[in-house]
Structure formats: structure tokens, C-alpha cells
């Protein structure tokens, strides 16, 4: 299976979205104190980076 740059970026985007969802779920369901807000914020950051990776497909 040959992986070019676009395939690598697609996999990175998918993995980062999954990790972001996991962090947001941890913040929402596991931690009830201030740490939950931190987990959710980091999960949102993962979404932002995944969005950038998705925008870079076809341009790199």
C-alpha cells in the first residue's frame, strides 16, 4: 500500500479527530472539576489542528 502525502494527511486528520473526541468525552463525562474544562479545550485544539491538516491536502 503506497501512501502519498495526501494519504498521510488524511490519516493524521482522522486520528486527530478521534483523539479530540476522546479528550472532549473525558472532559465531559470523567472529570467534573476544572480539569474537565482543560481536557475539552485541548480536544478543541486537536480539532483545529485536524482542520489545518485537512486544508493542507492537495497543497503540500
PDB file of N, CA and C in Angstrom:
ATOM      1  N   UNK A   1       0.835  -1.170   0.000  1.00  0.00           N
ATOM      2  CA  UNK A   1       0.000   0.000   0.000  1.00  0.00           C
ATOM      3  C   UNK A   1       0.886   1.242   0.000  1.00  0.00           C
ATOM      4  N   UNK A   2       0.879   1.955  -1.077  1.00  0.00           N
ATOM      5  CA  UNK A   2       1.675   3.170  -1.180  1.00  0.00           C
ATOM      6  C   UNK A   2       0.915   4.336  -0.574  1.00  0.00           C
ATOM      7  N   UNK A   3       1.625   5.063   0.274  1.00  0.00           N
ATOM      8  CA  UNK A   3       0.997   6.217   0.918  1.00  0.00           C
ATOM      9  C   UNK A   3       1.695   7.480   0.428  1.00  0.00           C
ATOM     10  N   UNK A   4       0.924   8.320  -0.219  1.00  0.00           N
ATOM     11  CA  UNK A   4       1.484   9.602  -0.631  1.00  0.00           C
ATOM     12  C   UNK A   4       1.178  10.642   0.442  1.00  0.00           C
ATOM     13  N   UNK A   5       1.539  11.899   0.165  1.00  0.00           N
ATOM     14  CA  UNK A   5       1.370  12.953   1.166  1.00  0.00           C
ATOM     15  C   UNK A   5      -0.086  13.176   1.539  1.00  0.00           C
ATOM     16  N   UNK A   6      -0.984  13.095   0.571  1.00  0.00           N
ATOM     17  CA  UNK A   6      -2.397  13.318   0.866  1.00  0.00           C
ATOM     18  C   UNK A   6      -2.973  12.207   1.742  1.00  0.00           C
ATOM     19  N   UNK A   7      -2.522  10.973   1.521  1.00  0.00           N
ATOM     20  CA  UNK A   7      -2.996   9.868   2.338  1.00  0.00           C
ATOM     21  C   UNK A   7      -2.515  10.015   3.777  1.00  0.00           C
ATOM     22  N   UNK A   8      -1.270  10.430   3.945  1.00  0.00           N
ATOM     23  CA  UNK A   8      -0.742  10.637   5.296  1.00  0.00           C
ATOM     24  C   UNK A   8      -1.519  11.738   5.999  1.00  0.00           C
ATOM     25  N   UNK A   9      -1.803  12.830   5.316  1.00  0.00           N
ATOM     26  CA  UNK A   9      -2.579  13.910   5.921  1.00  0.00           C
ATOM     27  C   UNK A   9      -4.005  13.469   6.239  1.00  0.00           C
ATOM     28  N   UNK A  10      -4.591  12.641   5.406  1.00  0.00           N
ATOM     29  CA  UNK A  10      -5.937  12.142   5.683  1.00  0.00           C
ATOM     30  C   UNK A  10      -5.942  11.265   6.933  1.00  0.00           C
ATOM     31  N   UNK A  11      -4.951  10.386   7.071  1.00  0.00           N
ATOM     32  CA  UNK A  11      -4.873   9.549   8.264  1.00  0.00           C
ATOM     33  C   UNK A  11      -4.607  10.392   9.503  1.00  0.00           C
ATOM     34  N   UNK A  12      -3.726  11.384   9.389  1.00  0.00           N
ATOM     35  CA  UNK A  12      -3.440  12.260  10.529  1.00  0.00           C
ATOM     36  C   UNK A  12      -4.696  13.016  10.947  1.00  0.00           C
ATOM     37  N   UNK A  13      -5.477  13.489   9.981  1.00  0.00           N
ATOM     38  CA  UNK A  13      -6.722  14.188  10.295  1.00  0.00           C
ATOM     39  C   UNK A  13      -7.693  13.267  11.012  1.00  0.00           C
ATOM     40  N   UNK A  14      -7.833  12.041  10.528  1.00  0.00           N
ATOM     41  CA  UNK A  14      -8.756  11.088  11.137  1.00  0.00           C
ATOM     42  C   UNK A  14      -8.341  10.759  12.566  1.00  0.00           C
ATOM     43  N   UNK A  15      -7.059  10.500  12.767  1.00  0.00           N
ATOM     44  CA  UNK A  15      -6.569  10.164  14.103  1.00  0.00           C
ATOM     45  C   UNK A  15      -6.749  11.340  15.051  1.00  0.00           C
ATOM     46  N   UNK A  16      -6.475  12.551  14.580  1.00  0.00           N
ATOM     47  CA  UNK A  16      -6.608  13.716  15.457  1.00  0.00           C
ATOM     48  C   UNK A  16      -8.063  13.995  15.807  1.00  0.00           C
ATOM     49  N   UNK A  17      -8.982  13.737  14.898  1.00  0.00           N
ATOM     50  CA  UNK A  17     -10.403  13.910  15.217  1.00  0.00           C
ATOM     51  C   UNK A  17     -10.828  12.893  16.271  1.00  0.00           C
ATOM     52  N   UNK A  18     -10.367  11.658  16.148  1.00  0.00           N
ATOM     53  CA  UNK A  18     -10.713  10.627  17.132  1.00  0.00           C
ATOM     54  C   UNK A  18     -10.149  10.981  18.502  1.00  0.00           C
ATOM     55  N   UNK A  19      -8.893  11.414  18.554  1.00  0.00           N
ATOM     56  CA  UNK A  19      -8.292  11.798  19.830  1.00  0.00           C
ATOM     57  C   UNK A  19      -8.997  13.020  20.409  1.00  0.00           C
ATOM     58  N   UNK A  20      -9.347  13.983  19.550  1.00  0.00           N
ATOM     59  CA  UNK A  20     -10.076  15.159  20.013  1.00  0.00           C
ATOM     60  C   UNK A  20     -11.423  14.801  20.613  1.00  0.00           C
ATOM     61  N   UNK A  21     -12.148  13.901  19.959  1.00  0.00           N
ATOM     62  CA  UNK A  21     -13.427  13.441  20.512  1.00  0.00           C
ATOM     63  C   UNK A  21     -13.233  12.726  21.845  1.00  0.00           C
ATOM     64  N   UNK A  22     -12.172  11.936  21.943  1.00  0.00           N
ATOM     65  CA  UNK A  22     -11.886  11.252  23.199  1.00  0.00           C
ATOM     66  C   UNK A  22     -11.578  12.223  24.325  1.00  0.00           C
ATOM     67  N   UNK A  23     -10.806  13.256  24.026  1.00  0.00           N
ATOM     68  CA  UNK A  23     -10.485  14.243  25.059  1.00  0.00           C
ATOM     69  C   UNK A  23     -11.715  15.029  25.491  1.00  0.00           C
ATOM     70  N   UNK A  24     -12.550  15.389  24.531  1.00  0.00           N
ATOM     71  CA  UNK A  24     -13.773  16.108  24.880  1.00  0.00           C
ATOM     72  C   UNK A  24     -14.696  15.205  25.707  1.00  0.00           C
ATOM     73  N   UNK A  25     -14.764  13.927  25.354  1.00  0.00           N
ATOM     74  CA  UNK A  25     -15.580  12.996  26.139  1.00  0.00           C
ATOM     75  C   UNK A  25     -15.024  12.835  27.550  1.00  0.00           C
ATOM     76  N   UNK A  26     -13.690  12.790  27.688  1.00  0.00           N
ATOM     77  CA  UNK A  26     -13.102  12.729  29.023  1.00  0.00           C
ATOM     78  C   UNK A  26     -13.474  13.959  29.840  1.00  0.00           C
ATOM     79  N   UNK A  27     -13.375  15.116  29.203  1.00  0.00           N
ATOM     80  CA  UNK A  27     -13.710  16.346  29.906  1.00  0.00           C
ATOM     81  C   UNK A  27     -15.174  16.430  30.281  1.00  0.00           C
ATOM     82  N   UNK A  28     -16.039  15.874  29.460  1.00  0.00           N
ATOM     83  CA  UNK A  28     -17.472  15.983  29.713  1.00  0.00           C
ATOM     84  C   UNK A  28     -17.973  14.929  30.703  1.00  0.00           C
ATOM     85  N   UNK A  29     -17.437  13.708  30.620  1.00  0.00           N
ATOM     86  CA  UNK A  29     -18.024  12.617  31.391  1.00  0.00           C
ATOM     87  C   UNK A  29     -17.156  12.116  32.541  1.00  0.00           C
ATOM     88  N   UNK A  30     -15.855  12.330  32.488  1.00  0.00           N
ATOM     89  CA  UNK A  30     -14.989  11.755  33.524  1.00  0.00           C
ATOM     90  C   UNK A  30     -14.641  12.766  34.607  1.00  0.00           C
ATOM     91  N   UNK A  31     -14.285  13.978  34.212  1.00  0.00           N
ATOM     92  CA  UNK A  31     -13.819  14.971  35.169  1.00  0.00           C
ATOM     93  C   UNK A  31     -14.876  16.054  35.349  1.00  0.00           C
ATOM     94  N   UNK A  32     -15.270  16.286  36.592  1.00  0.00           N
ATOM     95  CA  UNK A  32     -16.315  17.257  36.885  1.00  0.00           C
ATOM     96  C   UNK A  32     -15.761  18.590  37.374  1.00  0.00           C
ATOM     97  N   UNK A  33     -14.468  18.675  37.594  1.00  0.00           N
ATOM     98  CA  UNK A  33     -13.895  19.917  38.115  1.00  0.00           C
ATOM     99  C   UNK A  33     -13.234  20.706  36.981  1.00  0.00           C
ATOM    100  N   UNK A  34     -12.291  21.543  37.335  1.00  0.00           N
ATOM    101  CA  UNK A  34     -11.654  22.422  36.354  1.00  0.00           C
ATOM    102  C   UNK A  34     -10.882  21.627  35.302  1.00  0.00           C
ATOM    103  N   UNK A  35     -10.396  20.443  35.660  1.00  0.00           N
ATOM    104  CA  UNK A  35      -9.646  19.616  34.710  1.00  0.00           C
ATOM    105  C   UNK A  35     -10.497  19.253  33.496  1.00  0.00           C
ATOM    106  N   UNK A  36     -11.801  19.115  33.696  1.00  0.00           N
ATOM    107  CA  UNK A  36     -12.686  18.797  32.575  1.00  0.00           C
ATOM    108  C   UNK A  36     -12.671  19.882  31.518  1.00  0.00           C
ATOM    109  N   UNK A  37     -12.634  21.142  31.971  1.00  0.00           N
ATOM    110  CA  UNK A  37     -12.551  22.243  31.013  1.00  0.00           C
ATOM    111  C   UNK A  37     -11.233  22.210  30.250  1.00  0.00           C
ATOM    112  N   UNK A  38     -10.163  21.821  30.917  1.00  0.00           N
ATOM    113  CA  UNK A  38      -8.870  21.715  30.244  1.00  0.00           C
ATOM    114  C   UNK A  38      -8.856  20.618  29.194  1.00  0.00           C
ATOM    115  N   UNK A  39      -9.414  19.466  29.541  1.00  0.00           N
ATOM    116  CA  UNK A  39      -9.489  18.369  28.572  1.00  0.00           C
ATOM    117  C   UNK A  39     -10.315  18.779  27.358  1.00  0.00           C
ATOM    118  N   UNK A  40     -11.432  19.450  27.601  1.00  0.00           N
ATOM    119  CA  UNK A  40     -12.286  19.873  26.490  1.00  0.00           C
ATOM    120  C   UNK A  40     -11.579  20.912  25.621  1.00  0.00           C
ATOM    121  N   UNK A  41     -10.824  21.812  26.241  1.00  0.00           N
ATOM    122  CA  UNK A  41     -10.100  22.822  25.472  1.00  0.00           C
ATOM    123  C   UNK A  41      -9.014  22.185  24.606  1.00  0.00           C
ATOM    124  N   UNK A  42      -8.310  21.223  25.163  1.00  0.00           N
ATOM    125  CA  UNK A  42      -7.276  20.533  24.381  1.00  0.00           C
ATOM    126  C   UNK A  42      -7.913  19.736  23.247  1.00  0.00           C
ATOM    127  N   UNK A  43      -9.070  19.136  23.502  1.00  0.00           N
ATOM    128  CA  UNK A  43      -9.790  18.428  22.439  1.00  0.00           C
ATOM    129  C   UNK A  43     -10.185  19.374  21.319  1.00  0.00           C
ATOM    130  N   UNK A  44     -10.631  20.579  21.671  1.00  0.00           N
ATOM    131  CA  UNK A  44     -10.925  21.588  20.651  1.00  0.00           C
ATOM    132  C   UNK A  44      -9.687  21.984  19.868  1.00  0.00           C
ATOM    133  N   UNK A  45      -8.550  22.049  20.545  1.00  0.00           N
ATOM    134  CA  UNK A  45      -7.292  22.327  19.852  1.00  0.00           C
ATOM    135  C   UNK A  45      -6.927  21.238  18.860  1.00  0.00           C
ATOM    136  N   UNK A  46      -7.202  19.996  19.225  1.00  0.00           N
ATOM    137  CA  UNK A  46      -6.960  18.898  18.291  1.00  0.00           C
ATOM    138  C   UNK A  46      -7.844  19.044  17.051  1.00  0.00           C
ATOM    139  N   UNK A  47      -9.093  19.484  17.253  1.00  0.00           N
ATOM    140  CA  UNK A  47      -9.965  19.724  16.104  1.00  0.00           C
ATOM    141  C   UNK A  47      -9.393  20.807  15.194  1.00  0.00           C
ATOM    142  N   UNK A  48      -8.868  21.873  15.783  1.00  0.00           N
ATOM    143  CA  UNK A  48      -8.296  22.962  14.980  1.00  0.00           C
ATOM    144  C   UNK A  48      -7.100  22.482  14.169  1.00  0.00           C
ATOM    145  N   UNK A  49      -6.233  21.699  14.780  1.00  0.00           N
ATOM    146  CA  UNK A  49      -5.062  21.188  14.053  1.00  0.00           C
ATOM    147  C   UNK A  49      -5.503  20.208  12.968  1.00  0.00           C
ATOM    148  N   UNK A  50      -6.511  19.388  13.241  1.00  0.00           N
ATOM    149  CA  UNK A  50      -7.027  18.468  12.229  1.00  0.00           C
ATOM    150  C   UNK A  50      -7.622  19.237  11.060  1.00  0.00           C
ATOM    151  N   UNK A  51      -8.261  20.362  11.342  1.00  0.00           N
ATOM    152  CA  UNK A  51      -8.813  21.201  10.281  1.00  0.00           C
ATOM    153  C   UNK A  51      -7.693  21.729   9.386  1.00  0.00           C
ATOM    154  N   UNK A  52      -6.588  22.146   9.994  1.00  0.00           N
ATOM    155  CA  UNK A  52      -5.438  22.623   9.207  1.00  0.00           C
ATOM    156  C   UNK A  52      -4.878  21.495   8.358  1.00  0.00           C
ATOM    157  N   UNK A  53      -4.731  20.298   8.923  1.00  0.00           N
ATOM    158  CA  UNK A  53      -4.239  19.160   8.152  1.00  0.00           C
ATOM    159  C   UNK A  53      -5.158  18.880   6.967  1.00  0.00           C
ATOM    160  N   UNK A  54      -6.466  18.966   7.185  1.00  0.00           N
ATOM    161  CA  UNK A  54      -7.417  18.724   6.107  1.00  0.00           C
ATOM    162  C   UNK A  54      -7.281  19.801   5.039  1.00  0.00           C
ATOM    163  N   UNK A  55      -7.044  21.040   5.427  1.00  0.00           N
ATOM    164  CA  UNK A  55      -6.898  22.126   4.453  1.00  0.00           C
ATOM    165  C   UNK A  55      -5.610  21.987   3.648  1.00  0.00           C
ATOM    166  N   UNK A  56      -4.612  21.322   4.195  1.00  0.00           N
ATOM    167  CA  UNK A  56      -3.327  21.181   3.513  1.00  0.00           C
ATOM    168  C   UNK A  56      -3.339  20.081   2.458  1.00  0.00           C
ATOM    169  N   UNK A  57      -4.344  19.207   2.487  1.00  0.00           N
ATOM    170  CA  UNK A  57      -4.383  18.128   1.491  1.00  0.00           C
ATOM    171  C   UNK A  57      -4.463  18.715   0.092  1.00  0.00           C
ATOM    172  N   UNK A  58      -3.582  18.259  -0.764  1.00  0.00           N
ATOM    173  CA  UNK A  58      -3.559  18.727  -2.149  1.00  0.00           C
ATOM    174  C   UNK A  58      -2.699  19.954  -2.365  1.00  0.00           C
ATOM    175  N   UNK A  59      -2.226  20.588  -1.294  1.00  0.00           N
ATOM    176  CA  UNK A  59      -1.413  21.795  -1.427  1.00  0.00           C
ATOM    177  C   UNK A  59       0.050  21.561  -1.067  1.00  0.00           C
ATOM    178  N   UNK A  60       0.341  20.469  -0.391  1.00  0.00           N
ATOM    179  CA  UNK A  60       1.707  20.221   0.058  1.00  0.00           C
ATOM    180  C   UNK A  60       2.425  19.403  -0.992  1.00  0.00           C
TER     181      UNK A  60
END
